PDB file of C-alpha atoms in Angstrom:
ATOM      1  CA  MET U  25      41.323  -6.226 -51.697  1.00 51.00           C
ATOM      2  CA  ASP U  26      40.212  -8.918 -49.236  1.00 57.00           C
ATOM      3  CA  ARG U  27      42.565  -9.870 -46.464  1.00 57.00           C
ATOM      4  CA  ALA U  28      43.438 -13.540 -46.211  1.00 59.00           C
ATOM      5  CA  LYS U  29      42.857 -13.586 -42.475  1.00 62.00           C
ATOM      6  CA  LYS U  30      40.152 -11.304 -41.173  1.00 62.00           C
ATOM      7  CA  PRO U  31      39.948 -10.608 -37.446  1.00 62.00           C
ATOM      8  CA  ALA U  32      37.176 -12.497 -35.732  1.00 66.00           C
ATOM      9  CA  ALA U  33      34.073 -10.476 -34.987  1.00 64.00           C
ATOM     10  CA  ILE U  34      33.718  -9.407 -31.394  1.00 65.00           C
ATOM     11  CA  PRO U  35      30.600 -11.044 -29.993  1.00 61.00           C
ATOM     12  CA  VAL U  36      27.988  -8.588 -28.847  1.00 57.00           C
ATOM     13  CA  SER U  37      25.847  -9.523 -25.902  1.00 53.00           C
ATOM     14  CA  PRO U  38      22.144  -9.046 -26.551  1.00 59.00           C
ATOM     15  CA  ILE U  39      20.646  -6.018 -24.860  1.00 63.00           C
ATOM     16  CA  GLN U  40      18.496  -7.131 -21.973  1.00 73.00           C
ATOM     17  CA  PRO U  41      15.138  -5.436 -21.533  1.00 86.00           C
ATOM     18  CA  THR U  42      14.928  -3.186 -18.501  1.00 91.00           C
ATOM     19  CA  PRO U  43      12.095  -1.687 -16.476  1.00 94.00           C
ATOM     20  CA  GLN U  44      10.434   1.310 -18.069  1.00 95.00           C
ATOM     21  CA  VAL U  45       9.504   4.227 -15.824  1.00 97.00           C
ATOM     22  CA  SER U  46       7.681   7.326 -17.016  1.00 98.00           C
ATOM     23  CA  ILE U  47       6.264  10.491 -15.489  1.00 98.00           C
ATOM     24  CA  SER U  48       3.006  11.907 -16.846  1.00 97.00           C
ATOM     25  CA  ASP U  49       3.078  15.138 -18.854  1.00 96.00           C
ATOM     26  CA  ASP U  50       1.334  16.988 -16.033  1.00 96.00           C
ATOM     27  CA  ASN U  51       3.831  15.597 -13.487  1.00 96.00           C
ATOM     28  CA  SER U  52       1.037  14.021 -11.467  1.00 97.00           C
ATOM     29  CA  ARG U  53       1.880  10.308 -11.613  1.00 98.00           C
ATOM     30  CA  VAL U  54       4.682   7.808 -12.064  1.00 98.00           C
ATOM     31  CA  THR U  55       4.170   4.602 -14.057  1.00 98.00           C
ATOM     32  CA  ALA U  56       6.454   1.583 -14.180  1.00 98.00           C
ATOM     33  CA  ASN U  57       6.452  -1.583 -16.259  1.00 97.00           C
ATOM     34  CA  ILE U  58       8.874  -4.484 -15.972  1.00 96.00           C
ATOM     35  CA  PRO U  59       9.893  -6.752 -18.880  1.00 95.00           C
ATOM     36  CA  THR U  60       7.743  -9.638 -17.656  1.00 95.00           C
ATOM     37  CA  GLY U  61       4.616  -7.501 -18.135  1.00 96.00           C
ATOM     38  CA  GLN U  62       3.680  -6.287 -14.639  1.00 97.00           C
ATOM     39  CA  HIS U  63       2.587  -2.678 -14.150  1.00 98.00           C
ATOM     40  CA  VAL U  64       2.200  -0.153 -11.341  1.00 98.00           C
ATOM     41  CA  ASP U  65       0.800   3.382 -11.359  1.00 98.00           C
ATOM     42  CA  ILE U  66       1.380   5.862  -8.503  1.00 98.00           C
ATOM     43  CA  LEU U  67      -0.041   9.347  -8.014  1.00 98.00           C
ATOM     44  CA  LEU U  68       2.319  11.933  -6.543  1.00 98.00           C
ATOM     45  CA  TYR U  69      -0.722  13.152  -4.612  1.00 98.00           C
ATOM     46  CA  GLY U  70      -0.466  11.035  -1.479  1.00 98.00           C
ATOM     47  CA  ALA U  71       2.098   8.763  -3.182  1.00 98.00           C
ATOM     48  CA  THR U  72      -1.011   6.645  -3.696  1.00 98.00           C
ATOM     49  CA  VAL U  73      -0.680   3.429  -5.688  1.00 98.00           C
ATOM     50  CA  VAL U  74      -3.785   3.405  -7.894  1.00 98.00           C
ATOM     51  CA  SER U  75      -3.059   0.395 -10.118  1.00 98.00           C
ATOM     52  CA  TRP U  76      -1.087  -2.837  -9.897  1.00 98.00           C
ATOM     53  CA  LYS U  77      -1.499  -5.291 -12.744  1.00 98.00           C
ATOM     54  CA  SER U  78      -0.138  -8.788 -13.179  1.00 98.00           C
ATOM     55  CA  ALA U  79       1.495  -9.896 -16.427  1.00 97.00           C
ATOM     56  CA  ASN U  80      -1.836 -11.154 -17.765  1.00 97.00           C
ATOM     57  CA  GLY U  81      -3.362  -7.691 -17.303  1.00 97.00           C
ATOM     58  CA  LYS U  82      -5.419  -8.627 -14.256  1.00 98.00           C
ATOM     59  CA  GLU U  83      -5.880  -5.679 -11.871  1.00 98.00           C
ATOM     60  CA  ASN U  84      -5.062  -6.505  -8.259  1.00 98.00           C
ATOM     61  CA  LEU U  85      -6.272  -3.271  -6.642  1.00 98.00           C
ATOM     62  CA  PHE U  86      -9.787  -1.889  -6.396  1.00 98.00           C
ATOM     63  CA  LEU U  87     -10.194   1.749  -7.404  1.00 98.00           C
ATOM     64  CA  SER U  88     -13.574   3.397  -6.984  1.00 98.00           C
ATOM     65  CA  SER U  89     -15.134   4.564 -10.230  1.00 98.00           C
ATOM     66  CA  LYS U  90     -15.880   7.835  -8.405  1.00 98.00           C
ATOM     67  CA  ALA U  91     -12.406   8.286  -6.903  1.00 98.00           C
ATOM     68  CA  HIS U  92     -10.941  11.794  -7.058  1.00 97.00           C
ATOM     69  CA  LEU U  93      -7.614  11.560  -8.896  1.00 97.00           C
ATOM     70  CA  ASP U  94      -7.054  15.309  -9.267  1.00 96.00           C
ATOM     71  CA  GLY U  95      -5.617  15.952  -5.810  1.00 96.00           C
ATOM     72  CA  SER U  96      -8.808  17.470  -4.437  1.00 96.00           C
ATOM     73  CA  LYS U  97      -9.602  14.646  -2.000  1.00 96.00           C
ATOM     74  CA  PRO U  98      -8.008  11.454  -0.670  1.00 97.00           C
ATOM     75  CA  VAL U  99      -8.168   8.638  -3.210  1.00 98.00           C
ATOM     76  CA  ARG U 100     -10.849   6.020  -2.608  1.00 98.00           C
ATOM     77  CA  GLY U 101      -9.044   2.827  -3.530  1.00 98.00           C
ATOM     78  CA  GLY U 102      -5.567   1.620  -4.417  1.00 98.00           C
ATOM     79  CA  ILE U 103      -3.150   1.863  -1.480  1.00 98.00           C
ATOM     80  CA  PRO U 104      -3.511   5.171   0.391  1.00 98.00           C
ATOM     81  CA  LEU U 105      -0.728   5.732   2.935  1.00 98.00           C
ATOM     82  CA  VAL U 106      -1.929   6.549   6.452  1.00 98.00           C
ATOM     83  CA  PHE U 107       0.459   8.660   8.596  1.00 98.00           C
ATOM     84  CA  PRO U 108       0.808   9.920  11.345  1.00 98.00           C
ATOM     85  CA  LEU U 109      -2.741   9.222  12.491  1.00 97.00           C
ATOM     86  CA  PHE U 110      -5.125   6.321  11.933  1.00 98.00           C
ATOM     87  CA  GLY U 111      -8.792   7.136  12.216  1.00 95.00           C
ATOM     88  CA  PRO U 112     -10.278  10.413  13.477  1.00 94.00           C
ATOM     89  CA  PRO U 113      -8.210  12.942  15.489  1.00 92.00           C
ATOM     90  CA  THR U 114      -7.324  11.916  19.026  1.00 88.00           C
ATOM     91  CA  PRO U 115      -8.505  14.459  21.648  1.00 93.00           C
ATOM     92  CA  ASN U 116      -5.798  16.092  23.774  1.00 94.00           C
ATOM     93  CA  HIS U 117      -3.028  14.595  21.675  1.00 95.00           C
ATOM     94  CA  PRO U 118      -0.570  16.317  19.301  1.00 95.00           C
ATOM     95  CA  THR U 119      -2.545  14.774  16.413  1.00 95.00           C
ATOM     96  CA  ASP U 120      -5.855  16.330  17.502  1.00 94.00           C
ATOM     97  CA  LYS U 121      -5.805  18.992  14.768  1.00 95.00           C
ATOM     98  CA  LEU U 122      -5.071  16.578  11.937  1.00 95.00           C
ATOM     99  CA  PRO U 123      -7.628  15.296   9.429  1.00 94.00           C
ATOM    100  CA  GLN U 124      -8.755  11.683   9.600  1.00 96.00           C
ATOM    101  CA  HIS U 125      -5.907   9.304   8.662  1.00 97.00           C
ATOM    102  CA  GLY U 126      -3.365  12.138   8.813  1.00 96.00           C
ATOM    103  CA  PHE U 127      -1.756  14.192   6.055  1.00 97.00           C
ATOM    104  CA  ALA U 128       0.451  11.741   4.109  1.00 98.00           C
ATOM    105  CA  ARG U 129      -2.387  10.679   1.797  1.00 98.00           C
ATOM    106  CA  THR U 130      -3.331  14.288   0.994  1.00 96.00           C
ATOM    107  CA  SER U 131       0.156  15.751   0.481  1.00 97.00           C
ATOM    108  CA  ARG U 132       2.088  16.027  -2.751  1.00 97.00           C
ATOM    109  CA  TRP U 133       5.193  13.863  -2.600  1.00 98.00           C
ATOM    110  CA  GLU U 134       8.456  14.201  -4.478  1.00 98.00           C
ATOM    111  CA  TYR U 135       9.549  11.425  -6.828  1.00 98.00           C
ATOM    112  CA  LEU U 136      13.126  10.590  -5.805  1.00 98.00           C
ATOM    113  CA  GLY U 137      14.000   8.095  -8.535  1.00 97.00           C
ATOM    114  CA  LYS U 138      14.169   4.410  -9.369  1.00 96.00           C
ATOM    115  CA  SER U 139      16.470   1.457  -8.852  1.00 94.00           C
ATOM    116  CA  SER U 140      16.215  -2.007 -10.347  1.00 89.00           C
ATOM    117  CA  SER U 141      17.601  -5.464  -9.747  1.00 77.00           C
ATOM    118  CA  GLU U 142      20.531  -6.588 -11.870  1.00 52.00           C
ATOM    119  CA  SER U 143      19.745  -8.464 -15.076  1.00 46.00           C
ATOM    120  CA  SER U 144      20.257 -12.182 -14.959  1.00 43.00           C
ATOM    121  CA  THR U 145      23.144 -13.630 -16.977  1.00 41.00           C
ATOM    122  CA  LEU U 146      21.270 -16.886 -17.521  1.00 40.00           C
ATOM    123  CA  PRO U 147      20.131 -17.857 -21.032  1.00 44.00           C
ATOM    124  CA  ASN U 148      16.588 -16.781 -21.988  1.00 47.00           C
ATOM    125  CA  SER U 149      16.534 -14.192 -19.222  1.00 43.00           C
ATOM    126  CA  LYS U 150      13.685 -11.723 -19.527  1.00 48.00           C
ATOM    127  CA  GLY U 151      15.730  -8.950 -17.999  1.00 47.00           C
ATOM    128  CA  ASP U 152      15.376  -7.127 -14.731  1.00 54.00           C
ATOM    129  CA  ALA U 153      13.058  -8.831 -12.278  1.00 81.00           C
ATOM    130  CA  SER U 154      11.944  -5.787 -10.303  1.00 95.00           C
ATOM    131  CA  VAL U 155      11.978  -2.010 -10.022  1.00 97.00           C
ATOM    132  CA  LYS U 156      11.840   0.137  -6.887  1.00 97.00           C
ATOM    133  CA  LEU U 157      10.354   3.633  -6.954  1.00 98.00           C
ATOM    134  CA  ASP U 158      11.149   6.037  -4.116  1.00 98.00           C
ATOM    135  CA  PHE U 159       9.097   9.015  -2.957  1.00 98.00           C
ATOM    136  CA  GLY U 160       9.871  11.618  -0.320  1.00 98.00           C
ATOM    137  CA  LEU U 161       7.945  13.933   2.006  1.00 98.00           C
ATOM    138  CA  SER U 162       9.241  16.194   4.781  1.00 98.00           C
ATOM    139  CA  ASN U 163       7.785  18.826   7.074  1.00 96.00           C
ATOM    140  CA  SER U 164       9.428  21.571   4.979  1.00 95.00           C
ATOM    141  CA  MET U 165       7.217  20.548   2.025  1.00 96.00           C
ATOM    142  CA  LEU U 166       3.992  21.186   3.944  1.00 93.00           C
ATOM    143  CA  SER U 167       2.478  24.660   4.179  1.00 81.00           C
ATOM    144  CA  ASP U 168       0.374  23.801   7.233  1.00 82.00           C
ATOM    145  CA  SER U 169       0.531  20.263   8.549  1.00 77.00           C
ATOM    146  CA  LYS U 170      -0.951  21.148  11.974  1.00 90.00           C
ATOM    147  CA  TRP U 171       1.620  18.758  13.374  1.00 93.00           C
ATOM    148  CA  ASP U 172       4.580  20.617  14.801  1.00 92.00           C
ATOM    149  CA  TYR U 173       7.369  18.083  14.367  1.00 97.00           C
ATOM    150  CA  ASP U 174      10.327  17.673  12.027  1.00 97.00           C
ATOM    151  CA  PHE U 175      10.255  14.529   9.943  1.00 98.00           C
ATOM    152  CA  ASN U 176      11.467  12.993   6.720  1.00 98.00           C
ATOM    153  CA  LEU U 177       9.554  10.165   5.060  1.00 98.00           C
ATOM    154  CA  THR U 178      10.848   7.868   2.335  1.00 98.00           C
ATOM    155  CA  TYR U 179       8.184   5.686   0.761  1.00 98.00           C
ATOM    156  CA  SER U 180       9.276   2.877  -1.546  1.00 98.00           C
ATOM    157  CA  VAL U 181       7.124   0.881  -3.954  1.00 98.00           C
ATOM    158  CA  THR U 182       8.763  -2.220  -5.432  1.00 97.00           C
ATOM    159  CA  LEU U 183       7.188  -4.024  -8.365  1.00 98.00           C
ATOM    160  CA  SER U 184       8.316  -7.571  -9.133  1.00 97.00           C
ATOM    161  CA  GLN U 185       6.990 -10.478 -11.146  1.00 95.00           C
ATOM    162  CA  ASP U 186       4.582 -11.792  -8.538  1.00 94.00           C
ATOM    163  CA  SER U 187       4.361  -9.132  -5.850  1.00 97.00           C
ATOM    164  CA  LEU U 188       4.140  -5.507  -4.829  1.00 98.00           C
ATOM    165  CA  GLU U 189       6.067  -4.235  -1.826  1.00 98.00           C
ATOM    166  CA  THR U 190       5.455  -0.967  -0.030  1.00 98.00           C
ATOM    167  CA  SER U 191       7.728   0.259   2.742  1.00 98.00           C
ATOM    168  CA  LEU U 192       8.068   3.439   4.754  1.00 98.00           C
ATOM    169  CA  VAL U 193      11.086   4.914   6.500  1.00 98.00           C
ATOM    170  CA  VAL U 194      10.265   7.566   9.128  1.00 98.00           C
ATOM    171  CA  ARG U 195      13.120   9.774  10.312  1.00 98.00           C
ATOM    172  CA  ASN U 196      12.742  12.103  13.272  1.00 98.00           C
ATOM    173  CA  THR U 197      14.918  15.038  12.155  1.00 98.00           C
ATOM    174  CA  GLY U 198      13.944  17.285  15.053  1.00 98.00           C
ATOM    175  CA  THR U 199      14.763  17.597  18.731  1.00 98.00           C
ATOM    176  CA  SER U 200      11.453  16.351  20.170  1.00 97.00           C
ATOM    177  CA  ASN U 201      10.073  12.822  20.418  1.00 98.00           C
ATOM    178  CA  TYR U 202       6.735  12.164  18.719  1.00 98.00           C
ATOM    179  CA  ASP U 203       4.051   9.496  18.399  1.00 98.00           C
ATOM    180  CA  PHE U 204       2.672   8.176  15.142  1.00 98.00           C
ATOM    181  CA  HIS U 205       0.561   5.526  13.471  1.00 98.00           C
ATOM    182  CA  VAL U 206       1.257   4.036  10.058  1.00 98.00           C
ATOM    183  CA  LEU U 207      -0.953   1.932   7.795  1.00 98.00           C
ATOM    184  CA  PHE U 208      -0.964   0.722   4.191  1.00 98.00           C
ATOM    185  CA  HIS U 209      -4.681   1.028   3.372  1.00 98.00           C
ATOM    186  CA  SER U 210      -4.723  -1.652   0.657  1.00 98.00           C
ATOM    187  CA  TYR U 211      -7.934  -2.099  -1.329  1.00 98.00           C
ATOM    188  CA  LEU U 212      -7.598  -5.580  -2.822  1.00 99.00           C
ATOM    189  CA  ALA U 213      -9.660  -6.428  -5.894  1.00 98.00           C
ATOM    190  CA  VAL U 214     -11.782  -9.583  -5.591  1.00 98.00           C
ATOM    191  CA  ASP U 215     -14.231 -11.204  -8.003  1.00 98.00           C
ATOM    192  CA  ASP U 216     -17.029 -11.591  -5.430  1.00 98.00           C
ATOM    193  CA  ILE U 217     -16.880 -10.747  -1.725  1.00 98.00           C
ATOM    194  CA  ASN U 218     -19.352 -13.571  -1.041  1.00 98.00           C
ATOM    195  CA  ASP U 219     -16.725 -16.081  -2.230  1.00 98.00           C
ATOM    196  CA  THR U 220     -13.845 -14.413  -0.385  1.00 98.00           C
ATOM    197  CA  THR U 221     -12.273 -15.435   2.929  1.00 98.00           C
ATOM    198  CA  VAL U 222      -9.218 -14.360   4.927  1.00 98.00           C
ATOM    199  CA  SER U 223      -6.985 -16.880   6.686  1.00 98.00           C
ATOM    200  CA  GLY U 224      -4.096 -16.408   9.088  1.00 97.00           C
ATOM    201  CA  LEU U 225      -6.045 -14.440  11.698  1.00 97.00           C
ATOM    202  CA  GLU U 226      -7.940 -17.319  13.279  1.00 97.00           C
ATOM    203  CA  LYS U 227      -5.965 -17.079  16.541  1.00 96.00           C
ATOM    204  CA  ALA U 228      -5.857 -13.274  16.702  1.00 97.00           C
ATOM    205  CA  ALA U 229      -8.016 -11.126  18.977  1.00 97.00           C
ATOM    206  CA  PHE U 230      -9.449  -7.953  17.446  1.00 97.00           C
ATOM    207  CA  LYS U 231     -11.145  -4.651  18.122  1.00 97.00           C
ATOM    208  CA  ASP U 232     -14.537  -4.588  16.446  1.00 98.00           C
ATOM    209  CA  LYS U 233     -15.453  -1.054  15.419  1.00 97.00           C
ATOM    210  CA  MET U 234     -18.960  -2.264  14.612  1.00 97.00           C
ATOM    211  CA  GLN U 235     -19.307  -2.877  18.356  1.00 97.00           C
ATOM    212  CA  GLY U 236     -17.774   0.432  19.426  1.00 96.00           C
ATOM    213  CA  GLY U 237     -14.213  -0.872  19.500  1.00 96.00           C
ATOM    214  CA  LYS U 238     -15.050  -3.814  21.734  1.00 97.00           C
ATOM    215  CA  GLU U 239     -12.247  -6.312  22.275  1.00 97.00           C
ATOM    216  CA  VAL U 240     -13.261  -9.661  20.796  1.00 97.00           C
ATOM    217  CA  GLY U 241     -11.445 -12.952  21.290  1.00 96.00           C
ATOM    218  CA  PRO U 242     -10.093 -15.121  18.475  1.00 96.00           C
ATOM    219  CA  ALA U 243     -12.790 -16.471  16.175  1.00 95.00           C
ATOM    220  CA  GLY U 244     -10.945 -19.706  15.508  1.00 97.00           C
ATOM    221  CA  LYS U 245     -11.943 -19.779  11.855  1.00 97.00           C
ATOM    222  CA  PRO U 246     -11.256 -17.890   8.598  1.00 98.00           C
ATOM    223  CA  ILE U 247     -12.963 -14.533   8.146  1.00 98.00           C
ATOM    224  CA  SER U 248     -16.017 -14.336   5.877  1.00 98.00           C
ATOM    225  CA  ILE U 249     -17.596 -10.995   5.004  1.00 98.00           C
ATOM    226  CA  GLU U 250     -21.388 -11.014   5.362  1.00 97.00           C
ATOM    227  CA  SER U 251     -22.063  -7.447   6.528  1.00 98.00           C
ATOM    228  CA  GLU U 252     -20.224  -4.186   7.171  1.00 98.00           C
ATOM    229  CA  THR U 253     -16.870  -5.159   8.652  1.00 98.00           C
ATOM    230  CA  ASP U 254     -14.295  -2.952  10.372  1.00 98.00           C
ATOM    231  CA  ARG U 255     -11.821  -4.768  12.615  1.00 98.00           C
ATOM    232  CA  ILE U 256      -8.281  -4.258  13.890  1.00 98.00           C
ATOM    233  CA  TYR U 257      -6.487  -7.551  14.421  1.00 98.00           C
ATOM    234  CA  THR U 258      -3.232  -7.726  16.374  1.00 95.00           C
ATOM    235  CA  THR U 259      -0.931 -10.561  15.406  1.00 94.00           C
ATOM    236  CA  ALA U 260       2.787 -11.230  15.144  1.00 92.00           C
ATOM    237  CA  PRO U 261       4.339  -9.633  12.017  1.00 92.00           C
ATOM    238  CA  GLU U 262       5.747 -13.005  10.941  1.00 93.00           C
ATOM    239  CA  GLN U 263       2.215 -14.395  10.621  1.00 94.00           C
ATOM    240  CA  THR U 264       1.296 -14.726   6.939  1.00 97.00           C
ATOM    241  CA  ILE U 265      -2.183 -13.586   5.922  1.00 98.00           C
ATOM    242  CA  LYS U 266      -3.952 -15.043   2.890  1.00 98.00           C
ATOM    243  CA  VAL U 267      -7.003 -13.914   0.938  1.00 98.00           C
ATOM    244  CA  LEU U 268      -8.826 -16.767  -0.772  1.00 98.00           C
ATOM    245  CA  GLU U 269     -11.477 -16.835  -3.501  1.00 98.00           C
ATOM    246  CA  LYS U 270     -13.638 -19.948  -3.670  1.00 98.00           C
ATOM    247  CA  GLY U 271     -11.110 -21.637  -1.406  1.00 97.00           C
ATOM    248  CA  LYS U 272      -8.133 -20.899  -3.654  1.00 98.00           C
ATOM    249  CA  ASP U 273      -5.297 -18.571  -2.663  1.00 98.00           C
ATOM    250  CA  ARG U 274      -5.564 -15.155  -4.329  1.00 98.00           C
ATOM    251  CA  TYR U 275      -3.238 -12.925  -2.279  1.00 98.00           C
ATOM    252  CA  GLU U 276      -0.573 -13.498   0.340  1.00 98.00           C
ATOM    253  CA  LEU U 277       0.386 -10.712   2.738  1.00 98.00           C
ATOM    254  CA  THR U 278       3.655 -10.643   4.667  1.00 97.00           C
ATOM    255  CA  ARG U 279       4.678  -7.825   7.013  1.00 97.00           C
ATOM    256  CA  ASP U 280       7.727  -6.260   8.589  1.00 97.00           C
ATOM    257  CA  MET U 281       7.436  -4.320  11.883  1.00 96.00           C
ATOM    258  CA  LEU U 282       3.660  -4.119  11.449  1.00 97.00           C
ATOM    259  CA  SER U 283       1.730  -5.973  14.143  1.00 97.00           C
ATOM    260  CA  ASP U 284      -1.796  -4.952  13.123  1.00 98.00           C
ATOM    261  CA  VAL U 285      -4.065  -5.970  10.272  1.00 98.00           C
ATOM    262  CA  VAL U 286      -7.233  -4.009   9.531  1.00 98.00           C
ATOM    263  CA  VAL U 287      -9.997  -5.858   7.687  1.00 98.00           C
ATOM    264  CA  TRP U 288     -12.638  -3.554   6.196  1.00 98.00           C
ATOM    265  CA  ASN U 289     -15.571  -3.724   3.823  1.00 98.00           C
ATOM    266  CA  PRO U 290     -18.316  -1.052   3.821  1.00 98.00           C
ATOM    267  CA  TRP U 291     -21.075  -3.413   2.648  1.00 98.00           C
ATOM    268  CA  ILE U 292     -24.297  -2.067   1.153  1.00 97.00           C
ATOM    269  CA  GLU U 293     -25.520   0.886   3.225  1.00 97.00           C
ATOM    270  CA  LYS U 294     -22.148   2.412   4.085  1.00 97.00           C
ATOM    271  CA  ALA U 295     -21.076   2.177   0.444  1.00 97.00           C
ATOM    272  CA  LYS U 296     -24.220   4.050  -0.568  1.00 96.00           C
ATOM    273  CA  GLY U 297     -23.408   6.790   1.931  1.00 97.00           C
ATOM    274  CA  MET U 298     -19.922   7.484   0.529  1.00 97.00           C
ATOM    275  CA  ALA U 299     -20.102   9.999  -2.315  1.00 97.00           C
ATOM    276  CA  ASP U 300     -16.791   8.836  -3.802  1.00 98.00           C
ATOM    277  CA  PHE U 301     -17.555   5.097  -3.748  1.00 98.00           C
ATOM    278  CA  GLY U 302     -18.638   3.394  -6.929  1.00 98.00           C
ATOM    279  CA  PRO U 303     -20.056   1.529  -8.634  1.00 97.00           C
ATOM    280  CA  GLU U 304     -23.033   0.928  -6.355  1.00 94.00           C
ATOM    281  CA  ASN U 305     -22.189  -2.765  -5.990  1.00 96.00           C
ATOM    282  CA  GLY U 306     -18.450  -2.037  -5.729  1.00 98.00           C
ATOM    283  CA  TYR U 307     -18.392  -3.400  -2.178  1.00 98.00           C
ATOM    284  CA  LYS U 308     -18.681  -6.857  -3.756  1.00 98.00           C
ATOM    285  CA  LYS U 309     -15.463  -6.284  -5.698  1.00 98.00           C
ATOM    286  CA  MET U 310     -13.108  -5.222  -2.903  1.00 98.00           C
ATOM    287  CA  LEU U 311     -11.724  -6.114   0.470  1.00 98.00           C
ATOM    288  CA  CYS U 312      -9.332  -3.980   2.467  1.00 98.00           C
ATOM    289  CA  VAL U 313      -6.664  -6.018   4.223  1.00 98.00           C
ATOM    290  CA  GLU U 314      -4.391  -3.351   5.652  1.00 98.00           C
ATOM    291  CA  ALA U 315      -1.008  -3.911   7.278  1.00 98.00           C
ATOM    292  CA  GLY U 316      -0.126  -1.309   9.878  1.00 98.00           C
ATOM    293  CA  SER U 317       0.870  -0.322  13.373  1.00 98.00           C
ATOM    294  CA  VAL U 318      -2.189   1.452  14.758  1.00 98.00           C
ATOM    295  CA  SER U 319      -3.474  -0.268  17.896  1.00 96.00           C
ATOM    296  CA  ALA U 320      -0.947   1.697  19.966  1.00 96.00           C
ATOM    297  CA  TRP U 321       1.256   4.740  19.338  1.00 97.00           C
ATOM    298  CA  ASN U 322       4.772   4.267  18.011  1.00 97.00           C
ATOM    299  CA  THR U 323       7.128   6.672  19.778  1.00 98.00           C
ATOM    300  CA  LEU U 324      10.095   7.888  17.730  1.00 98.00           C
ATOM    301  CA  GLU U 325      12.841   9.614  19.649  1.00 98.00           C
ATOM    302  CA  ALA U 326      14.690  12.630  18.279  1.00 98.00           C
ATOM    303  CA  GLY U 327      17.263  11.567  15.697  1.00 98.00           C
ATOM    304  CA  ASP U 328      15.920   8.015  15.419  1.00 98.00           C
ATOM    305  CA  THR U 329      14.507   6.113  12.447  1.00 98.00           C
ATOM    306  CA  TRP U 330      11.621   3.665  12.113  1.00 98.00           C
ATOM    307  CA  GLU U 331      11.002   1.371   9.148  1.00 98.00           C
ATOM    308  CA  GLY U 332       8.208  -1.021   8.256  1.00 98.00           C
ATOM    309  CA  GLY U 333       6.574  -2.510   5.209  1.00 98.00           C
ATOM    310  CA  GLN U 334       4.420  -5.101   3.544  1.00 98.00           C
ATOM    311  CA  ARG U 335       4.634  -7.486   0.604  1.00 98.00           C
ATOM    312  CA  ILE U 336       1.482  -8.478  -1.264  1.00 98.00           C
ATOM    313  CA  LYS U 337       1.892 -11.491  -3.489  1.00 98.00           C
ATOM    314  CA  ALA U 338      -0.653 -12.087  -6.256  1.00 98.00           C
ATOM    315  CA  LEU U 339      -1.282 -15.823  -6.521  1.00 96.00           C
TER     316      LEU U 339
END
């Protein structure tokens, strides 16, 4: 028997899409997708970001076709994390027994979990705008780091609609002060290196490794890559760096607590000499623009914390 007056139906809010995070069956990588279509893929080996795609499927990072993704060697491409040493070992320094670029990129990290921004309450919202993935590494996780200090690292990768952020928190959990370098070794994908320029460093002096580390004054113009290039620019962290293709903005780099920018491209001969670099003309498809703090040592006192990061915006 029908009731004359039925209670009104309780409105049900539509379920908003949320970021999707998955771990591979072999527990070797973490993948995240956000509702607007962007994607990021991170190996637990080195906590290395190996893919970052925009909503249209365009890949923003260069990954060598010969890169080792099985944990046997550092990954050639993506965003390797350099810590606590940039470059080859420094003689008569606590880092002198470490491999080139330190141990962070060759250590297995722990996936600590995810967090995401709150869903918008506005009509036609596409759901959460970003997702942050956290990874951890400490001295207790290393069998032989050849670096006798206590530390705890938290590395965060945040994927949003138009950008990728990477940040590192370094905690000195021991009783001794120590020095360190840090660098996000970003391999940016470009269509053609011959059409690519870098702006924002026109007024910055740099160390030119192609001239034995010689100090060179500001060039006063955007950077074009016409041969093997390996430079360390020092500029204020608030200075925005842009990568352009055919004069149009392609990437925008902003930094926090990172006063150095490394610009690197191996060009023809060096690329041929690297067994894990491919394809043969891959140097035309990449440009490393690397935010870091490497021109001088950062000293972290016992019990203190350091934090820095970068944001790469795909334009």
